Short mmCIF file of C-alpha atoms and ligand atoms in Angstrom, two decimals:
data_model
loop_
_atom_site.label_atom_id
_atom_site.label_comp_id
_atom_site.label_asym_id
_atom_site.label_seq_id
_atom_site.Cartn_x
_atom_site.Cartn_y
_atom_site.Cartn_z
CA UNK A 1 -45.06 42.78 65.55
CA UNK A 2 -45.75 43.80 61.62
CA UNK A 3 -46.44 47.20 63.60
CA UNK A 4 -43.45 47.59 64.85
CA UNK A 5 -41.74 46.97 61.67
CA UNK A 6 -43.98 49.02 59.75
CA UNK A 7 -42.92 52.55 62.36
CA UNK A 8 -39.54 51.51 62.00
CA UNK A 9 -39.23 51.61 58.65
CA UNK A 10 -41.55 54.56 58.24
CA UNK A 11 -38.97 56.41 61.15
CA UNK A 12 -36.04 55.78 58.90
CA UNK A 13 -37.63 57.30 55.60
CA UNK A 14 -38.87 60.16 57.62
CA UNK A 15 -35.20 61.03 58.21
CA UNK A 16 -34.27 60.29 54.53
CA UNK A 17 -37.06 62.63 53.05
CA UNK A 18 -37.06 65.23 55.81
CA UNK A 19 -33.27 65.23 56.77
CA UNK A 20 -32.00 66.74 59.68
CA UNK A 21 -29.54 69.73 58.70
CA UNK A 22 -30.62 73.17 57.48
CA UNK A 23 -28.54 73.33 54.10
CA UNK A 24 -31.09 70.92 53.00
CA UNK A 25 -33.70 73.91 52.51
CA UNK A 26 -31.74 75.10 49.69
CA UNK A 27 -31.21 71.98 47.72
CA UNK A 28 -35.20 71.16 49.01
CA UNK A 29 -36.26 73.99 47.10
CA UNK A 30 -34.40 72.65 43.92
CA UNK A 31 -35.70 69.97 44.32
CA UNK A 32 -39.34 70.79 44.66
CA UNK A 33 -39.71 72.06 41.20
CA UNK A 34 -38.89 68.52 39.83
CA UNK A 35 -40.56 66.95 42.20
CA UNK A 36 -43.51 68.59 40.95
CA UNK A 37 -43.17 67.28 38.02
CA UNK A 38 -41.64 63.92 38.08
CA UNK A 39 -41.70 62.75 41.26
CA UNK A 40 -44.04 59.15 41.47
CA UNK A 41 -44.34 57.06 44.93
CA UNK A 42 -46.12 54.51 46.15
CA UNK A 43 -46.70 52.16 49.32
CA UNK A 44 -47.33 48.75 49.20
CA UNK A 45 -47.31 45.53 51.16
CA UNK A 46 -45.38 42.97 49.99
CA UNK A 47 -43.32 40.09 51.33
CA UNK A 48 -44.19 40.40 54.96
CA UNK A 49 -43.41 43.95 54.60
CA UNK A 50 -44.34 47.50 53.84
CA UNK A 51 -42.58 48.62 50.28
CA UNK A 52 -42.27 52.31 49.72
CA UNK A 53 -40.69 53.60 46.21
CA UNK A 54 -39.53 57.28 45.35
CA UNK A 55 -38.70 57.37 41.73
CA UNK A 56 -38.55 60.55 39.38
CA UNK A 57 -39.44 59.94 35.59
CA UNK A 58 -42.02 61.24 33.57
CA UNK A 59 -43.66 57.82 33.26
CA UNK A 60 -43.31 57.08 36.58
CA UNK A 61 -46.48 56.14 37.10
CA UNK A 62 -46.54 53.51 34.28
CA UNK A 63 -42.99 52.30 35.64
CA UNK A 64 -44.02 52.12 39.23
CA UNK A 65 -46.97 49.44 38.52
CA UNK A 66 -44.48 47.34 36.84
CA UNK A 67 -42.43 47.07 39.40
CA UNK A 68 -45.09 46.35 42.00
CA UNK A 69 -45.71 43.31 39.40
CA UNK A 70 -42.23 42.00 39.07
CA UNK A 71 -42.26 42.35 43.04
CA UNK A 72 -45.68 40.53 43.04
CA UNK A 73 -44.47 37.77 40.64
CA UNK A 74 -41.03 37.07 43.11
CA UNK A 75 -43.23 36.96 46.27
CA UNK A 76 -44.91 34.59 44.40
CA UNK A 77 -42.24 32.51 44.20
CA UNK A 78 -39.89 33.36 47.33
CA UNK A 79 -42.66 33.40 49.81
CA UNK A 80 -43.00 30.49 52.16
CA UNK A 81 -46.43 31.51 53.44
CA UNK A 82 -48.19 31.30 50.15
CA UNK A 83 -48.60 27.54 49.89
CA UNK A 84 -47.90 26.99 45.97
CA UNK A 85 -44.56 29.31 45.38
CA UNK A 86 -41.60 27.34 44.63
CA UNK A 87 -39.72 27.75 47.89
CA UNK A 88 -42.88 26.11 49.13
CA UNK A 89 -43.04 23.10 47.27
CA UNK A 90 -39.28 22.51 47.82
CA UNK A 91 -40.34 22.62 51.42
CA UNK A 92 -43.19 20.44 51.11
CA UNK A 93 -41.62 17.91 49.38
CA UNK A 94 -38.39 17.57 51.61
CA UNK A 95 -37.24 13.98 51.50
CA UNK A 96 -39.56 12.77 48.79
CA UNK A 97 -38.93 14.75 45.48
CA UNK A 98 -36.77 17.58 43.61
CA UNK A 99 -39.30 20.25 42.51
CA UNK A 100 -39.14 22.36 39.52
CA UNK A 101 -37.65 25.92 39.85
CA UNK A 102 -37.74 29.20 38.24
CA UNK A 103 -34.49 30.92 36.82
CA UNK A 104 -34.88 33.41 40.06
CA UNK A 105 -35.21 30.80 42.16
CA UNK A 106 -32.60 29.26 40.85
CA UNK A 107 -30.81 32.26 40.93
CA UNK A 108 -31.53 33.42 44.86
CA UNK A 109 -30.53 29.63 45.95
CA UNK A 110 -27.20 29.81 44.04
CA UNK A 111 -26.14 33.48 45.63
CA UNK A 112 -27.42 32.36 49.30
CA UNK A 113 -25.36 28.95 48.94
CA UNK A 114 -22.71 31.31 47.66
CA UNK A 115 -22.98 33.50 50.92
CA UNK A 116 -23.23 30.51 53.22
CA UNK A 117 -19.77 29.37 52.05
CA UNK A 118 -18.55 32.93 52.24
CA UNK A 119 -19.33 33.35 55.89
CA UNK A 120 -18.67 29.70 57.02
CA UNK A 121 -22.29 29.35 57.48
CA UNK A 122 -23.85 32.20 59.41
CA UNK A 123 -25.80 32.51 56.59
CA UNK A 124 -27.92 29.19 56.55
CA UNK A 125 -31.21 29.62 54.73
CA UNK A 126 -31.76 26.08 56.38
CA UNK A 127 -32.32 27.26 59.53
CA UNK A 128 -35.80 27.32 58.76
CA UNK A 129 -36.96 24.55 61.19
CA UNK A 130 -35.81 26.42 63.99
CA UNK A 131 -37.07 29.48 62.94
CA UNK A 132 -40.15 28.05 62.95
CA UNK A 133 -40.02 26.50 66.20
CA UNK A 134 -39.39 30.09 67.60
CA UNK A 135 -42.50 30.51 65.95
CA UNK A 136 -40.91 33.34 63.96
CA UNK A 137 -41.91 32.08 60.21
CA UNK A 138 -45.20 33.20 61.09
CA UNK A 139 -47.91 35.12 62.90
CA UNK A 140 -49.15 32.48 65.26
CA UNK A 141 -46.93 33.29 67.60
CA UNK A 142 -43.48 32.99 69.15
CA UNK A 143 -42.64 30.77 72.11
CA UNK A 144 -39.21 29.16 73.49
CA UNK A 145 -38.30 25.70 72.27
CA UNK A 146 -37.70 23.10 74.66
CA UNK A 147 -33.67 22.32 74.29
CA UNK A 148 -34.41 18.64 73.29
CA UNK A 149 -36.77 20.07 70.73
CA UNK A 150 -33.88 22.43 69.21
CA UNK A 151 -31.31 19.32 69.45
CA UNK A 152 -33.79 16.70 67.45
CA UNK A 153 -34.14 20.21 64.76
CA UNK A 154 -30.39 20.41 64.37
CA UNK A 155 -29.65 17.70 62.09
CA UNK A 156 -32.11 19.10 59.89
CA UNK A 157 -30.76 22.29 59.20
CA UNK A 158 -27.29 21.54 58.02
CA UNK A 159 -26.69 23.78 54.40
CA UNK A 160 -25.80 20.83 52.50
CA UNK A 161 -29.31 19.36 52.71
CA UNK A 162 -30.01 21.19 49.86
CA UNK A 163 -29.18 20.01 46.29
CA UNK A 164 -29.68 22.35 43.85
CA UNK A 165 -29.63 21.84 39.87
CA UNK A 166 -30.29 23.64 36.68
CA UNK A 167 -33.54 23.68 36.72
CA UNK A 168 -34.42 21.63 39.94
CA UNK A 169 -34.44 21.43 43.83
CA UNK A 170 -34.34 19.39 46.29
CA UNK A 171 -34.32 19.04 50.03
CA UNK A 172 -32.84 15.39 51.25
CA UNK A 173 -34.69 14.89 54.28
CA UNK A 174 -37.99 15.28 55.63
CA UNK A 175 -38.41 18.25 57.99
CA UNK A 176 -35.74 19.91 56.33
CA UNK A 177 -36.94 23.40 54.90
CA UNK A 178 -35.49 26.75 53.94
CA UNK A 179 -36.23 30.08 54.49
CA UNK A 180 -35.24 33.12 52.28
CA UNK A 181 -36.61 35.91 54.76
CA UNK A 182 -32.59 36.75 55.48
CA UNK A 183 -32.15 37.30 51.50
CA UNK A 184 -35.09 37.87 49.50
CA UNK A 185 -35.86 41.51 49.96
CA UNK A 186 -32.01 42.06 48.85
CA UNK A 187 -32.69 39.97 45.68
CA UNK A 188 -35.67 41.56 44.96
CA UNK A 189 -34.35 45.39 45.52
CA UNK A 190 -31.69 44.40 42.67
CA UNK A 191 -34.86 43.09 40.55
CA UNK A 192 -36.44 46.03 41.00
CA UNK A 193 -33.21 48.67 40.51
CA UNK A 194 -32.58 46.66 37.41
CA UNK A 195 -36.07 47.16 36.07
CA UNK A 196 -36.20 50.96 36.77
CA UNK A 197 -32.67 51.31 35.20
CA UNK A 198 -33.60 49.90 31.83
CA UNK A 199 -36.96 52.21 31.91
CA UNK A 200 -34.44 54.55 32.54
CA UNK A 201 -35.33 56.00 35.79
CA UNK A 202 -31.53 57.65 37.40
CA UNK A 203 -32.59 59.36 40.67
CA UNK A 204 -34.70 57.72 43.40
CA UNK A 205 -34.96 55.15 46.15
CA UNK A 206 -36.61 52.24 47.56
CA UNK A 207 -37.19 50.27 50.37
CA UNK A 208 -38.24 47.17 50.74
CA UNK A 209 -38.85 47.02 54.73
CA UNK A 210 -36.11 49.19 55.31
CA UNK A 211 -34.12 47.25 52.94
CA UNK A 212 -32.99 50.06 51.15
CA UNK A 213 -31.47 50.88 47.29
CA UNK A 214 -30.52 54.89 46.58
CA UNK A 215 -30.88 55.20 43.34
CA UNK A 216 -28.25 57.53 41.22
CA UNK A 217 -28.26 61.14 43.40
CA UNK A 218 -30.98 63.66 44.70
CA UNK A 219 -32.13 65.22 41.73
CA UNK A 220 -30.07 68.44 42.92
CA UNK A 221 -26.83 66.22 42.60
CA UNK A 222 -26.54 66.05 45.92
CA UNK A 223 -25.52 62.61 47.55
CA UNK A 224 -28.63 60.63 49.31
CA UNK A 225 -29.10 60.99 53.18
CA UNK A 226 -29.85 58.22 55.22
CA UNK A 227 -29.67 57.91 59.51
CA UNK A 228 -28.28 55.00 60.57
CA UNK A 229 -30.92 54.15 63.87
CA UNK A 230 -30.03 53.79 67.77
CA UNK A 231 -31.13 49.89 68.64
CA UNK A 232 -31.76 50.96 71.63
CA UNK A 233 -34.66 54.23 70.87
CA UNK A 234 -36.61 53.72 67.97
CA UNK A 235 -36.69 57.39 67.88
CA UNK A 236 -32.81 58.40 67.74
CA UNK A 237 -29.96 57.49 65.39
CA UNK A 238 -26.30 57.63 65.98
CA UNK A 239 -25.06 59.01 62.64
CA UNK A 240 -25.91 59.65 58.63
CA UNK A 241 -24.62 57.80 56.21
CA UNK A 242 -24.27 59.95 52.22
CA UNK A 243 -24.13 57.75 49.23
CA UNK A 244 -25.22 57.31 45.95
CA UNK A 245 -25.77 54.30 44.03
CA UNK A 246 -25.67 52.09 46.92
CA UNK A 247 -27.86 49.26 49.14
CA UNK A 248 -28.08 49.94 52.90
CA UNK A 249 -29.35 46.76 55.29
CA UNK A 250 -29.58 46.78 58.56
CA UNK A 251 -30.12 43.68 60.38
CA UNK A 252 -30.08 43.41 64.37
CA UNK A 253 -32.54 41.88 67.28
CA UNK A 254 -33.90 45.04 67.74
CA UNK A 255 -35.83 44.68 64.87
CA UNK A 256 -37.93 41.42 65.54
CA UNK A 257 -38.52 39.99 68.98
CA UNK A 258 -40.19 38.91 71.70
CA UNK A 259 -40.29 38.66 75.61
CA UNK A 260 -40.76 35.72 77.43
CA UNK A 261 -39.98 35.47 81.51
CA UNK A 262 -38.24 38.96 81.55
CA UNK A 263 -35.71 37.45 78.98
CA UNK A 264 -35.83 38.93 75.17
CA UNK A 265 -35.35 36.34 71.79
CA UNK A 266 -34.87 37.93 68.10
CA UNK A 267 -35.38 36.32 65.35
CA UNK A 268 -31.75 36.00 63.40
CA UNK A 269 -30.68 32.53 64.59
CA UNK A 270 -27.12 31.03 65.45
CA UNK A 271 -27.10 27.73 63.64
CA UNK A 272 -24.63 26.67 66.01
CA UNK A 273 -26.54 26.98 68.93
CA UNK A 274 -29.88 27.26 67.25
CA UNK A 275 -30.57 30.10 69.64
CA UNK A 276 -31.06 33.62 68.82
CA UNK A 277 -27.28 34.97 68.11
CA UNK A 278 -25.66 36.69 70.91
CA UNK A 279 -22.41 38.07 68.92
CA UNK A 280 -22.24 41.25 71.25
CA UNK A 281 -23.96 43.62 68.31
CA UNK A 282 -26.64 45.59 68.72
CA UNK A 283 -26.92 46.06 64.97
CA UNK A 284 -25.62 45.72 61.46
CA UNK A 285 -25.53 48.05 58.97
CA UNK A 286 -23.80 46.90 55.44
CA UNK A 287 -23.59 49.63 52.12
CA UNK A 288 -22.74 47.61 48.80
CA UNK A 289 -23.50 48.14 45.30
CA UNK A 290 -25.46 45.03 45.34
CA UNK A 291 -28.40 44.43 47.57
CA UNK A 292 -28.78 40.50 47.82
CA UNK A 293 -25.50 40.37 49.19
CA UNK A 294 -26.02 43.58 51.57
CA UNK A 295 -29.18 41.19 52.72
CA UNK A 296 -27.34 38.26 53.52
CA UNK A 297 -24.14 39.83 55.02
CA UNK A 298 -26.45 41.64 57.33
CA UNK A 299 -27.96 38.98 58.77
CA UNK A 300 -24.82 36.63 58.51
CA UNK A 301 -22.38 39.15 60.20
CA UNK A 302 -24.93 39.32 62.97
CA UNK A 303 -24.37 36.39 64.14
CA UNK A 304 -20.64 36.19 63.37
CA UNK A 305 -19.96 39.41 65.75
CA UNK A 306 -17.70 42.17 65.35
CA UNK A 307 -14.11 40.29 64.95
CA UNK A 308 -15.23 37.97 62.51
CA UNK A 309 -16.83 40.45 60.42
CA UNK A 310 -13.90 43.05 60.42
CA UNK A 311 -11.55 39.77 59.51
CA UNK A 312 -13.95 38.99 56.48
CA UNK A 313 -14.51 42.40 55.43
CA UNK A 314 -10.49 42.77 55.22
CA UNK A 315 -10.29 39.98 52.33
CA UNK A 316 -13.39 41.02 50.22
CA UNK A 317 -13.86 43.69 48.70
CA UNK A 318 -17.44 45.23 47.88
CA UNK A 319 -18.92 46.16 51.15
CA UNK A 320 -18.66 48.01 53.63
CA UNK A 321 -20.47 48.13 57.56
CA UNK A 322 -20.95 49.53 60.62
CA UNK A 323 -21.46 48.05 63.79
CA UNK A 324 -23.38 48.71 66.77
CA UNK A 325 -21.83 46.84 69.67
CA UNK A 326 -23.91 46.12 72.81
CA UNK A 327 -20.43 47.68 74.94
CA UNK A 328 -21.94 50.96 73.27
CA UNK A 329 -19.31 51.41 70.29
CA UNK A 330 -19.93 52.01 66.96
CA UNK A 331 -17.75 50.96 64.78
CA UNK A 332 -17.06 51.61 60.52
CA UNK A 333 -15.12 50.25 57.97
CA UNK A 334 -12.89 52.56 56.46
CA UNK A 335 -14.33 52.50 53.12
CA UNK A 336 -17.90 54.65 54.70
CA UNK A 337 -16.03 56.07 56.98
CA UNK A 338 -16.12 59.53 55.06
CA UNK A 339 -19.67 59.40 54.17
CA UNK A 340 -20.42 58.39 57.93
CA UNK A 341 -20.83 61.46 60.20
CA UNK A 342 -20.99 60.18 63.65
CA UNK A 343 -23.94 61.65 65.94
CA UNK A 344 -23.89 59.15 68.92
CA UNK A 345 -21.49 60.79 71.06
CA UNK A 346 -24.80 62.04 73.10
CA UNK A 347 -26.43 59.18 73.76
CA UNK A 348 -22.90 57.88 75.25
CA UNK A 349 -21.60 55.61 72.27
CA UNK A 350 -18.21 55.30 71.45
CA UNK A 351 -16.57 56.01 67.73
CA UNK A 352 -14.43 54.01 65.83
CA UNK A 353 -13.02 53.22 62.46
CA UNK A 354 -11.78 49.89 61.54
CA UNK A 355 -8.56 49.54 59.19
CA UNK A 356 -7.80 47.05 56.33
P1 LIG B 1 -35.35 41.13 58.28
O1 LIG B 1 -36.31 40.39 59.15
O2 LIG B 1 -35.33 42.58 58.54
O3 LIG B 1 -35.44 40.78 56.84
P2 LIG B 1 -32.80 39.80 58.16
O4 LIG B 1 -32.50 40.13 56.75
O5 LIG B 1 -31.67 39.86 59.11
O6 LIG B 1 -33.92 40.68 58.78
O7 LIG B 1 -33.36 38.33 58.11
C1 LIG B 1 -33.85 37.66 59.23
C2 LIG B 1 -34.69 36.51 58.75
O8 LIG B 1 -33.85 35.54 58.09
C3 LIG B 1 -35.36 35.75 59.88
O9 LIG B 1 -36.64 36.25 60.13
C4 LIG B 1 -35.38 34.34 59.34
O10 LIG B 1 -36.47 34.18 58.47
C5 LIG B 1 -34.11 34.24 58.54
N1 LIG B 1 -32.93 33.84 59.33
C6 LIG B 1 -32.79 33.75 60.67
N2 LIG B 1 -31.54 33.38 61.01
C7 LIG B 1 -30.86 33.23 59.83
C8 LIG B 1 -29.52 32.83 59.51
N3 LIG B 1 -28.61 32.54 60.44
N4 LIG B 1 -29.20 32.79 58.19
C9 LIG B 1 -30.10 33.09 57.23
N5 LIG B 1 -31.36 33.45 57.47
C10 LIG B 1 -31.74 33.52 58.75
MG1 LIG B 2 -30.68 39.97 55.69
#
């Protein structure tokens, strides 16, 4: 499975750095000169995930290992594989105590509580228990709950089984436990932006797992190119997407799944079914300024579906999305829709724009 994600993630950035149009040659050769000189990147596993970073500075080398630290120090503490982080020991001591947490811990609970009100509780980082028993929280395996078993989980994963305090946390029942793989790689990409703005890096991108930040513009000016994938061929897209200074997240069951008795299960869960959501969308896409809440949109309007998502888009307003709909549409907000150019038309899919 981590293979899978690894050549998806690596498909998308070879689209980003090698483009697709030929009036990239002349800004390309622009570019190269700088790149020469300032251009730093490294690869790294982190989080579950591979972690690439682009970043032009002359002390980008010196700038790049401190953000593979900060990214080190908040896996430390998000993870829920690595038995001593804090999201850990509020897991492990569901029921019996409130544990002692970090300012970012504090700070990621408060923004995905924030989100779970937001979208009515798509978002539920206390879905965990189910996750698990889907065997997607970690390698050992996936498999198909029994429905009793998901019925006796339910009670467990209800968002208000989490208290959360200034400096404390707390999970009310045993069993309960929470999961920040829907919202952690967002946090962390505005950790690490942050951090390279104040060493004053202005051009560049990263991507955590395909969780991606463009930093500033190409060093040519020229806006940041990204292809926005088919969920149905690894190896085609259905448009590019130009921005600058923007988060891009995709979330959709295409990207994390298994087969079991000719029938295929993802891993973004419905908490009111406690299945794998079935929204009719293919994919996700959101573009926002801020990256934790790119993270957690993407995964909540998932399972919300297309009509729910367009109605909460329409009363906030600092993202914006496109959908991939299984009846082969794909759909943007109006706010991307001029930095979208659609490319699906060949592959049979279906433009739209969607209004305020
Ligand atoms: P990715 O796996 O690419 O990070 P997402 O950001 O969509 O994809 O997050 C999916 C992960 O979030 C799942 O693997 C699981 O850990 C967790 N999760 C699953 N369902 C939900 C949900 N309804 N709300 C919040 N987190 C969820
Ligand atoms: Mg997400």
């Amino acid at each position: 499975m981590k293979k899978r994600i690894l050549f998806l993630s690596l498909f998308l950035l070879t689209f980003i750095l090698s483009g697709c149009t030929e009036k990239r040659a002349e800004a390309q050769a622009q570019l190269a000169m700088q790149k020469e000189e300032n251009l730093h990147e490294v690869t790294t596993f982190a989080m579950d995930t591979v972690m690439m970073f682009h970043i032009y500075h002359e002390d980008g080398e010196a700038i790049l290992i401190e953000a593979e630290q900060e990214i080190r120090r908040l896996e430390a503490l998000f993870s829920v594989t690595v038995s001593d982080s804090g999201i850990s020991q509020l897991n492990e001591n569901a029921g019996s105590l409130p544990v002692d947490i970090s300012d970012d811990t504090h700070a990621v609970l408060t923004k995905a509580l924030e989100f779970t009100k937001l979208t009515d509780g798509a978002f539920n980082m206390n879905i965990s228990p189910i996750v698990q028993a889907w065997g997607f929280a970690t390698d050992e395996g996936n498999r198909v709950p029994t429905d009793t078993e998901i019925e006796a989980l339910m009670p467990l994963t209800v968002s208000n089984g989490l208290v959360l305090e200034d400096d404390t946390a707390y999970l009310q029942e045993v069993g309960m436990s929470v999961d920040l793989g829907g919202i952690a790689k967002g946090y962390t990409a505005d950790r690490i932006v942050a951090l390279l703005e104040d060493a004053g890096v202005t051009n560049g991108w990263i991507s955590l797992g395909g969780n991606l930040y463009m930093l500033g513009t190409k060093t040519d000016g020229a806006l940041w190119e990204l292809a926005v994938q088919n969920p149905l061929d690894s190896t085609d897209y259905v448009g590019m997407i130009s921005i600058s200074d923007a988060s891009v997240v995709t979330s959709g069951g295409y990207q994390r799944y298994f087969e079991e008795d000719g029938k295929t299960y993802h891993h973004i869960i419905d908490g009111a079914t406690g299945y794998p959501a079935e929204s009719g969308l293919l994919s996700v896409t959101i573009i926002s300024e801020n990256s934790t809440k790119a993270d957690a949109l993407s995964t909540a309007l998932y399972v919300m579906g297309l009509e729910e998502s367009l109605a909460l888009w329409r009363v906030e307003q600092d993202f914006e999305a496109i959908f991939i709909t299984e009846d082969g549409r794909v759909v943007a907000t109006e706010g991307i829709a001029e930095q979208f150019v659609f490319e699906g038309s060949d592959n049979d899919f279906i433009y739209e724009v969607a209004e305020k």
